[in-house]
Short mmCIF file of C-alpha atoms in Angstrom, two decimals:
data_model
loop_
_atom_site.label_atom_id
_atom_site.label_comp_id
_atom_site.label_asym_id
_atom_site.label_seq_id
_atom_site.Cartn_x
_atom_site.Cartn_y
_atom_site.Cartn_z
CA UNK Z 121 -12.77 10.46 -23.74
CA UNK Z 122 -15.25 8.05 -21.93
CA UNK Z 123 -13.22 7.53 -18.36
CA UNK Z 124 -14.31 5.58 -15.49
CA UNK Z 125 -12.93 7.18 -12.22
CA UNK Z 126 -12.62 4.91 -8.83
CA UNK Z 127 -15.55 6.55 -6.39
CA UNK Z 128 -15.23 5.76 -2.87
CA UNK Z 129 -17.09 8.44 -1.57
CA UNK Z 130 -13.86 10.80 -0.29
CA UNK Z 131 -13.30 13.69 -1.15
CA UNK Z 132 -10.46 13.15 -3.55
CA UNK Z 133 -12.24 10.53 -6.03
CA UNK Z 134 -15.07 13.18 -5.74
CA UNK Z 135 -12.58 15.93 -6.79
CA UNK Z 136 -11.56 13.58 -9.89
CA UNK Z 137 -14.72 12.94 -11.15
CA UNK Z 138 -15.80 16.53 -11.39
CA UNK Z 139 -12.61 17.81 -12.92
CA UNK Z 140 -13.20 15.29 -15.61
CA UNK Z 141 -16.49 15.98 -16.00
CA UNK Z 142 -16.08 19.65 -16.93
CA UNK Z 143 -13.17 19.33 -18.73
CA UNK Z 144 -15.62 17.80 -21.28
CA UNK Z 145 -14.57 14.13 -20.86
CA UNK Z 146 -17.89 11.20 -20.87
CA UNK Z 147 -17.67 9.97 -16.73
CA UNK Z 148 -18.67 7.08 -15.25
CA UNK Z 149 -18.39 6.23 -11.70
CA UNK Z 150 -18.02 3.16 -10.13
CA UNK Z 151 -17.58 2.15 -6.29
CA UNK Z 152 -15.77 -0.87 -5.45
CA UNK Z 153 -17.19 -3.44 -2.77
CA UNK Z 154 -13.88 -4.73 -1.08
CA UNK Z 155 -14.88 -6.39 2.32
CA UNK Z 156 -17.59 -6.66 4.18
CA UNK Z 157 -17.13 -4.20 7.40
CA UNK Z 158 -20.81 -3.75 8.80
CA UNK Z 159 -22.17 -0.10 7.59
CA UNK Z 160 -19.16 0.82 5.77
CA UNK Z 161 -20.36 0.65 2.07
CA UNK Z 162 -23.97 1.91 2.75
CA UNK Z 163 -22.57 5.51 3.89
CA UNK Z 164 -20.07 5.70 1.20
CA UNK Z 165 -22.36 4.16 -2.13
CA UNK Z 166 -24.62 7.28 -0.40
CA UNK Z 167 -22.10 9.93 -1.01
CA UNK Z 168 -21.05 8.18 -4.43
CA UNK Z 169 -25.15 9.18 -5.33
CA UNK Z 170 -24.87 12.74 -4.08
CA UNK Z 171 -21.99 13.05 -6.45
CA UNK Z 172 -22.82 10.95 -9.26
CA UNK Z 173 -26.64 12.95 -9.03
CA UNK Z 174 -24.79 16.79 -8.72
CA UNK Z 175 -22.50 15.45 -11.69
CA UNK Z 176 -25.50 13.95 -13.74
CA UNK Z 177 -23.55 10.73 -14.55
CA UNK Z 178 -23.96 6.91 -14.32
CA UNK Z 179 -22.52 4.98 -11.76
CA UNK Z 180 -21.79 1.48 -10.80
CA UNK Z 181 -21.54 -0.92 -7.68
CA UNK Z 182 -18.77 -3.36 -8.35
CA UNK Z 183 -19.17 -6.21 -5.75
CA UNK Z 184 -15.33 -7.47 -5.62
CA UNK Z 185 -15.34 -8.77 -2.08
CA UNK Z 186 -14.59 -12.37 -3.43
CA UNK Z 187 -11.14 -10.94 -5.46
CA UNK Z 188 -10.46 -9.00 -2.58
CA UNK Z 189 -10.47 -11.76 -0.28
CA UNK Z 190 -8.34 -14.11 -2.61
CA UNK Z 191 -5.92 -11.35 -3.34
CA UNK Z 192 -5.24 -8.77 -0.84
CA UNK Z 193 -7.09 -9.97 2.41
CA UNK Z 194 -5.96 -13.94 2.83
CA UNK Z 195 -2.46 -12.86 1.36
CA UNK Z 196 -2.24 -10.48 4.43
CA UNK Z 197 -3.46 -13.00 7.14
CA UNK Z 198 -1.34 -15.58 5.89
CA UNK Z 199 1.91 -12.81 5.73
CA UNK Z 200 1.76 -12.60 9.18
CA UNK Z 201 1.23 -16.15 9.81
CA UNK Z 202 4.62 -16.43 7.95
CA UNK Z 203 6.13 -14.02 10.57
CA UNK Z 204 6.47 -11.35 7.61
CA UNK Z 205 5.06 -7.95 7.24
CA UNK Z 206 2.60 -7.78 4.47
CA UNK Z 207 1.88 -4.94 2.60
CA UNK Z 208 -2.31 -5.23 1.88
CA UNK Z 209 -2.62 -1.43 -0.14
CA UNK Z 210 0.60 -2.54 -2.76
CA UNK Z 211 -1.54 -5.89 -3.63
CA UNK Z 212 -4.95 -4.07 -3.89
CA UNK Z 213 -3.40 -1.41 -6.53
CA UNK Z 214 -2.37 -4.29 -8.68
CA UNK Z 215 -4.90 -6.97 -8.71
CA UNK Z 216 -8.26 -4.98 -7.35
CA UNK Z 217 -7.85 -1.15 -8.54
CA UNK Z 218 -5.76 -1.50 -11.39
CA UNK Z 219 -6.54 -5.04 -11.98
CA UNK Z 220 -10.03 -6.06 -11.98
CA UNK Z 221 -11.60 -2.74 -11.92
CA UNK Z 222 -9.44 -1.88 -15.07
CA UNK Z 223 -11.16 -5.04 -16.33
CA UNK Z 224 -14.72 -3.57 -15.46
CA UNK Z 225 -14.06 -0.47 -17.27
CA UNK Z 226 -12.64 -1.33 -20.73
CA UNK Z 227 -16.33 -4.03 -20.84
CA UNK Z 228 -17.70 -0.45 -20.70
CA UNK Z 229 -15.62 0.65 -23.58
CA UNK Z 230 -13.62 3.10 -21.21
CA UNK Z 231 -10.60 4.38 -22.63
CA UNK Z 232 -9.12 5.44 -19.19
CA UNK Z 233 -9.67 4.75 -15.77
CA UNK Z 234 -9.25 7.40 -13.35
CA UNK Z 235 -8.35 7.64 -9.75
CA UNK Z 236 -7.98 9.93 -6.67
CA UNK Z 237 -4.59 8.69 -6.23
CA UNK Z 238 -1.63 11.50 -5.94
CA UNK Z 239 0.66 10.46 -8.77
CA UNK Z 240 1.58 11.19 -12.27
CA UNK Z 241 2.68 9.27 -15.58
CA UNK Z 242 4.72 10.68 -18.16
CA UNK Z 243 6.14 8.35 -20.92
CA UNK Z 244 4.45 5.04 -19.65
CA UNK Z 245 6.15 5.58 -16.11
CA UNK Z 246 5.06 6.52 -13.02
CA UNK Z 247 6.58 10.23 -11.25
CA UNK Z 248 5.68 10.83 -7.74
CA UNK Z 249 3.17 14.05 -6.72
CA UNK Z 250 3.39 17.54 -6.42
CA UNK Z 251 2.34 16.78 -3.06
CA UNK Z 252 4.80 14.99 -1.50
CA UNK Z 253 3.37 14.61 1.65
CA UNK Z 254 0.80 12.93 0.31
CA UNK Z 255 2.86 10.82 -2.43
CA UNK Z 256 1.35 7.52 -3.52
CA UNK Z 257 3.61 6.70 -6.45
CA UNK Z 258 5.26 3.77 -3.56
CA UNK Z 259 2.28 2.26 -3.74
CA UNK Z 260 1.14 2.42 -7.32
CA UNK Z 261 4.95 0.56 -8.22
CA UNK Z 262 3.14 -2.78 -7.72
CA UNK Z 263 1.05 -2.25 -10.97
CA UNK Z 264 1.00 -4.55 -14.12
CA UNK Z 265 3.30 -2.32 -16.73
CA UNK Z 266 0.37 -2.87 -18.95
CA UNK Z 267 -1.96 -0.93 -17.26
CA UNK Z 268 -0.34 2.05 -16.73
CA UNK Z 269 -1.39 3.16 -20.47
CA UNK Z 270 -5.25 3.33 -19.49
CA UNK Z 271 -4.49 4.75 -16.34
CA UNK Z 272 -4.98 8.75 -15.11
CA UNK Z 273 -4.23 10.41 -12.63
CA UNK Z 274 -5.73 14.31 -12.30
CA UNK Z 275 -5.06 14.93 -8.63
CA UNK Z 276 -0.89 14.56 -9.19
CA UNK Z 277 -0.47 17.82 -10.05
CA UNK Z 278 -2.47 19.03 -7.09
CA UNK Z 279 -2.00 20.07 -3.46
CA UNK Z 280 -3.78 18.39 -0.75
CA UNK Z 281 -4.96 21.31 0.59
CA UNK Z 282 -5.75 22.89 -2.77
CA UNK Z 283 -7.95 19.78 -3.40
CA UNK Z 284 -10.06 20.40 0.09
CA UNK Z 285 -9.89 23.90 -0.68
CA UNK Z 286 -11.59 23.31 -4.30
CA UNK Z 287 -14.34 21.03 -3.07
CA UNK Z 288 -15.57 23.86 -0.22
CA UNK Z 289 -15.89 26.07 -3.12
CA UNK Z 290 -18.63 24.20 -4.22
CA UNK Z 291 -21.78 24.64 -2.23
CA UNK Z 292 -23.00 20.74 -2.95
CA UNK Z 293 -19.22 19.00 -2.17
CA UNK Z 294 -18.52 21.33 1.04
CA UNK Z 295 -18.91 18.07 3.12
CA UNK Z 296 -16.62 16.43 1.49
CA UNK Z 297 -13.77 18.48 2.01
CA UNK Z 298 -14.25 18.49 5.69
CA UNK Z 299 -14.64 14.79 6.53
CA UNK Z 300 -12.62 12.54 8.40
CA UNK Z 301 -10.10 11.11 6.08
CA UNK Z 302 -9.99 7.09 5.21
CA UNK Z 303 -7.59 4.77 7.25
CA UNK Z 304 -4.66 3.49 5.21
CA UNK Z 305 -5.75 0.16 5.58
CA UNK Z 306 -9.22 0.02 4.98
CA UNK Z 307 -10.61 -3.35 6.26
CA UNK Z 308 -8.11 -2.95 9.83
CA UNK Z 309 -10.83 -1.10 12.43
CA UNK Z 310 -8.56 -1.04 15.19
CA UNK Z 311 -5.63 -3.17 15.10
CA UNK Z 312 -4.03 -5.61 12.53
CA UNK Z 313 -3.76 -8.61 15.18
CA UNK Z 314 -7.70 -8.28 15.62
CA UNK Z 315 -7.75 -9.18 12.35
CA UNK Z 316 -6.00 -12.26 12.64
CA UNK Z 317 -7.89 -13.28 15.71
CA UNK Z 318 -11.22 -14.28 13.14
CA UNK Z 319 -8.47 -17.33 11.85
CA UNK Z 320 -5.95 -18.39 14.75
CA UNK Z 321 -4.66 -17.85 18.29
CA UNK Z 322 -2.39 -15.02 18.42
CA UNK Z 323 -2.13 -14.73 22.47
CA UNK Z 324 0.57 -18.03 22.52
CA UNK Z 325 3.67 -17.12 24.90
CA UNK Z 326 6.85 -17.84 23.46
CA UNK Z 327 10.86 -16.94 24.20
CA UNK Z 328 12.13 -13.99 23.24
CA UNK Z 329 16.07 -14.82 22.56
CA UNK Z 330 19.34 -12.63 21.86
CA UNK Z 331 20.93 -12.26 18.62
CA UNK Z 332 23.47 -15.08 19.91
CA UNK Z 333 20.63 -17.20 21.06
CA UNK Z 334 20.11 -16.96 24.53
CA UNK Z 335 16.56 -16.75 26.19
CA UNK Z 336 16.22 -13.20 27.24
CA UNK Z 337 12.41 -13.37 28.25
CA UNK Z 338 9.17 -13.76 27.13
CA UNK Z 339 6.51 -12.51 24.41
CA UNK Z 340 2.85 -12.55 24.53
CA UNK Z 341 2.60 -14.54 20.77
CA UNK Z 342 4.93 -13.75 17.63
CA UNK Z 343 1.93 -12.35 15.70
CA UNK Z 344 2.05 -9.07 17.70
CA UNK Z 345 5.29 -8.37 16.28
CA UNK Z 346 7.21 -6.68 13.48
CA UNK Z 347 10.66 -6.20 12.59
CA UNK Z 348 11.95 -3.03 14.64
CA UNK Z 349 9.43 -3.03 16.69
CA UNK Z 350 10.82 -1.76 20.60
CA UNK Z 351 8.22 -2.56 23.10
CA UNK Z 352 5.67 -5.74 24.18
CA UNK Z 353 8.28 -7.88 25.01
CA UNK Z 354 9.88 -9.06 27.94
CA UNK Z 355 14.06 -8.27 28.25
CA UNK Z 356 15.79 -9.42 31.37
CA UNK Z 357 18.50 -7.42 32.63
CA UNK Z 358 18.10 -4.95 29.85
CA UNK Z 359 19.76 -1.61 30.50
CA UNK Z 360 18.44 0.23 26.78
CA UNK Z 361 16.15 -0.35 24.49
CA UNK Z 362 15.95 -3.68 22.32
CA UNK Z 363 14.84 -3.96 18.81
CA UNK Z 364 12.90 -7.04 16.98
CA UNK Z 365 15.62 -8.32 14.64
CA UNK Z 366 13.78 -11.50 13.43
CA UNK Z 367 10.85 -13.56 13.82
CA UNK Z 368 10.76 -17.49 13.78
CA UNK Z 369 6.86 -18.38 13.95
CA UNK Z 370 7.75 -22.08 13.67
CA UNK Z 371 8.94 -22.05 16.89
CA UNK Z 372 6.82 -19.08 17.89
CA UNK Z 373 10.30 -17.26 19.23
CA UNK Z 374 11.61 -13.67 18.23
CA UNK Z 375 15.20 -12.38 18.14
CA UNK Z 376 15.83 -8.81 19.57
CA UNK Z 377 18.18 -6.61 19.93
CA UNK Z 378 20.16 -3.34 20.05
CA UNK Z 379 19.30 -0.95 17.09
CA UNK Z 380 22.70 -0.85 15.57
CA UNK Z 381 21.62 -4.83 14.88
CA UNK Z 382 19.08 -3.62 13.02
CA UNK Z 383 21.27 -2.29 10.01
CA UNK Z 384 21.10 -3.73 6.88
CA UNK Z 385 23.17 -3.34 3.69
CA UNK Z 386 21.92 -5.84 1.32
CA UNK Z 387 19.08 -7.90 0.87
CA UNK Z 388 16.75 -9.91 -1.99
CA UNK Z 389 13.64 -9.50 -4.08
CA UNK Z 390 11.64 -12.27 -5.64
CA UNK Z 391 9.85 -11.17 -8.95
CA UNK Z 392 11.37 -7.89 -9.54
CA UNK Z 393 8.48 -5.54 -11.55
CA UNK Z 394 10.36 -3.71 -14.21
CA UNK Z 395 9.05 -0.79 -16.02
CA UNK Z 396 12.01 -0.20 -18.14
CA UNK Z 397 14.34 -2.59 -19.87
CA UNK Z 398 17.34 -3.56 -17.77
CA UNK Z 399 19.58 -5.74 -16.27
CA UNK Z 400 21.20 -3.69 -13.48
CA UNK Z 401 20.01 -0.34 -12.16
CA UNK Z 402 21.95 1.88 -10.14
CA UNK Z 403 19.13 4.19 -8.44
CA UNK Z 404 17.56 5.01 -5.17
CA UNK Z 405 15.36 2.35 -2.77
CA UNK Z 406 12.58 3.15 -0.55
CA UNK Z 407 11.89 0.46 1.62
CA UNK Z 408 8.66 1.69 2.95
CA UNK Z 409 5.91 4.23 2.29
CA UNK Z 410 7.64 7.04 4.93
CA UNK Z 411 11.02 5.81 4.54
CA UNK Z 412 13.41 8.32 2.33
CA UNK Z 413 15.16 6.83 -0.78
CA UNK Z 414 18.29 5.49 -0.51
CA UNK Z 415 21.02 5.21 -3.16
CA UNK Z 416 21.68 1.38 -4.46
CA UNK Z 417 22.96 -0.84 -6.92
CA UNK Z 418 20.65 -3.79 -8.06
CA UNK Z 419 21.46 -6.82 -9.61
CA UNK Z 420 18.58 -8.69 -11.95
CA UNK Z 421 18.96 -12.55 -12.71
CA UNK Z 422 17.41 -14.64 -15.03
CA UNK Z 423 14.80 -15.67 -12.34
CA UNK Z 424 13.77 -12.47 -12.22
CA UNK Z 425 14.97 -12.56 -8.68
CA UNK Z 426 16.98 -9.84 -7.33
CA UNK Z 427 20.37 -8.36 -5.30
CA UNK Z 428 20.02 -5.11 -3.82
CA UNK Z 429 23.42 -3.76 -2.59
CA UNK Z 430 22.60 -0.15 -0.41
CA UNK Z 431 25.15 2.77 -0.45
CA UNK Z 432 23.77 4.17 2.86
CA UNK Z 433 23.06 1.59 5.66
CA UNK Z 434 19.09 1.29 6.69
CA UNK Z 435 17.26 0.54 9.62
CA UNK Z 436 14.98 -2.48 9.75
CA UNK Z 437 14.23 -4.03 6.66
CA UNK Z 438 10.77 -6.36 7.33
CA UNK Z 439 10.64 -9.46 4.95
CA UNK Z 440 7.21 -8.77 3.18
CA UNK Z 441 7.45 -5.37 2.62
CA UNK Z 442 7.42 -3.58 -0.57
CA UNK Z 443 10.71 -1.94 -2.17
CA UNK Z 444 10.40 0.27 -4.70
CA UNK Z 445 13.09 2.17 -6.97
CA UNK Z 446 13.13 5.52 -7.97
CA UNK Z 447 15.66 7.32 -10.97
CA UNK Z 448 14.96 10.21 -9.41
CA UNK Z 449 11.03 10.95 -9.45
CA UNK Z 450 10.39 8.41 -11.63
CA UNK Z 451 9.14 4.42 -10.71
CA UNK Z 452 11.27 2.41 -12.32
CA UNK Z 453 10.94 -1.15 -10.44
CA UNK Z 454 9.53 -2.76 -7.47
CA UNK Z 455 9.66 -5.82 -5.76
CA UNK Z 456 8.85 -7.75 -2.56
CA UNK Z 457 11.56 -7.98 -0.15
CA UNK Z 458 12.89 -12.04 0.54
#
């Protein structure tokens, strides 16, 4: 098949590419221009070379900094402007990586498109990794059900370690198996709320108050916080530990709290993302990346809106956020969380 496989220069695109390539299969690479962090792209379009010149294939330099910005990176200033928790990686999958560059590569006449991610399809669905430490199938759930047909996957059946392990076996990709691996979030150097510092004022003091309302101190700007989050704030009188339960950034005031106030048993999606036909599911819920599933019931309306009921009480549900829903390792749904 002629494939083009994501290269960012790491060691587990590199992996892809070559697995491909001697299994027979036409490659082409192609790196992705996201953002425009100073240095980044020159040190990892020269690794994409090494490869692409040990490989003997084409490559490509996608410049998508102007999607990216209009998808993934205002979306996430303006999530936290909204006093919600965005989820940047979940938006990039579906418009950026298996969006536009899924675009780029069938105007090649590519018949797949290939990335490092760890995660396998089987029957148009998506079935987390071997590797379950290293799992991205939460992630991938934001994807456009169409695209899943053109999409691979050849790490998924793979080890971490096994992939390191199989690039230091070759003399030429020995450095790529020992480098420092990629931040989760790739345009966030530090922190997230330097980020927002390039559009507003984050340092703006404002009350903190008790779930029944009462001013309990102060915070240094509702911005720095998330839901759950236990320290950075001011508590008077406070004899344990006190939990953000909500954040009101019109009035630039957060509710806190003890952690039992922090359960939740139900809550909503907007746009639900089905990848099977049906009107209620009774599965399992992860409501973040690390988080373990959770048995539920959900209810789909017209609207394409959403009830999720939980079997098992959960800690600190963020508005924002990303929940996905599993039938056991299979991705079944996925949806933004009201």
């Amino acid at each position: 098949m002629k494939i083009l496989v994501a290269m960012s220069g790491g060691v587990d695109s590199t992996v892809t590419a070559y697995k491909l390539k001697n299994a027979g299969h036409e490659v082409i690479g192609c790196y992705m221009k996201l953002h425009g962090k100073p240095n980044y792209h020159e040190e990892n379009i020269k690794k994409v070379e090494k490869v692409a010149n040990f490989l003997q294939i084409p490559y490509h330099i996608l410049d998508l900094q102007e999607d990216f910005k209009d998808k993934v990176y205002m979306p996430f200033v303006n999530t936290y402007k909204e006093g919600k928790t965005p989820n940047p990686c979940a938006l990039c999958n579906r418009f950026i990586k298996l969006g536009k560059l899924l675009e780029f590569a069938k105007s090649l006449g590519c018949e797949k498109l290939a990335t490092g991610h760890y995660a396998r399809l089987e029957n148009g669905l998506i079935r987390t990794a071997v590797d379950e430490s290293k799992d991205q199938s939460y992630f991938l759930a934001s994807a456009d059900k169409e695209a899943l047909k053109y999409l691979i996957f050849p790490l998924g059946e793979m080890k971490k370690e096994d992939v390191k392990a199989f690039a230091s076996s070759i003399e030429v990709l020995k450095s790529f198996a020992t480098q420092k691996e990629s931040s989760e979030i790739c345009f966030v150097e530090n922190t997230y709320v330097q980020v927002l510092d390039q559009f507003m004022n984050t340092k703006i003091p404002g009350e903190v108050l008790d779930s029944s309302g009462k001013i309990v101190g102060k915070h240094e700007g509702y911005m720095h916080y998330t839901i759950g989050k236990r320290r950075g704030f001011e508590v008077k009188g406070a004899h344990e530990p006190h939990f953000v339960l909500k954040i009101n950034p019109e009035k630039n005031q957060i509710v806190v709290g003890k952690k039992e106030e922090l359960k939740i048993n139900e809550f909503e999606l907007k746009n639900i993302n089905l990848f099977i036909e049906a009107k209620n599911l009774n599965c399992e819920v992860k409501i973040r990346y690390r988080s373990k599933s959770t048995p539920c019931e959900v209810k789909i309306f017209e609207d394409k809106s959403a009830k999720i009921t939980l079997k098992e009480s959960v800690y600190g549900i963020a508005s924002g956020q990303m929940a996905v829903f599993y039938d056991g390792d299979k991705v079944i749904a996925s949806g933004f969380i009201e």
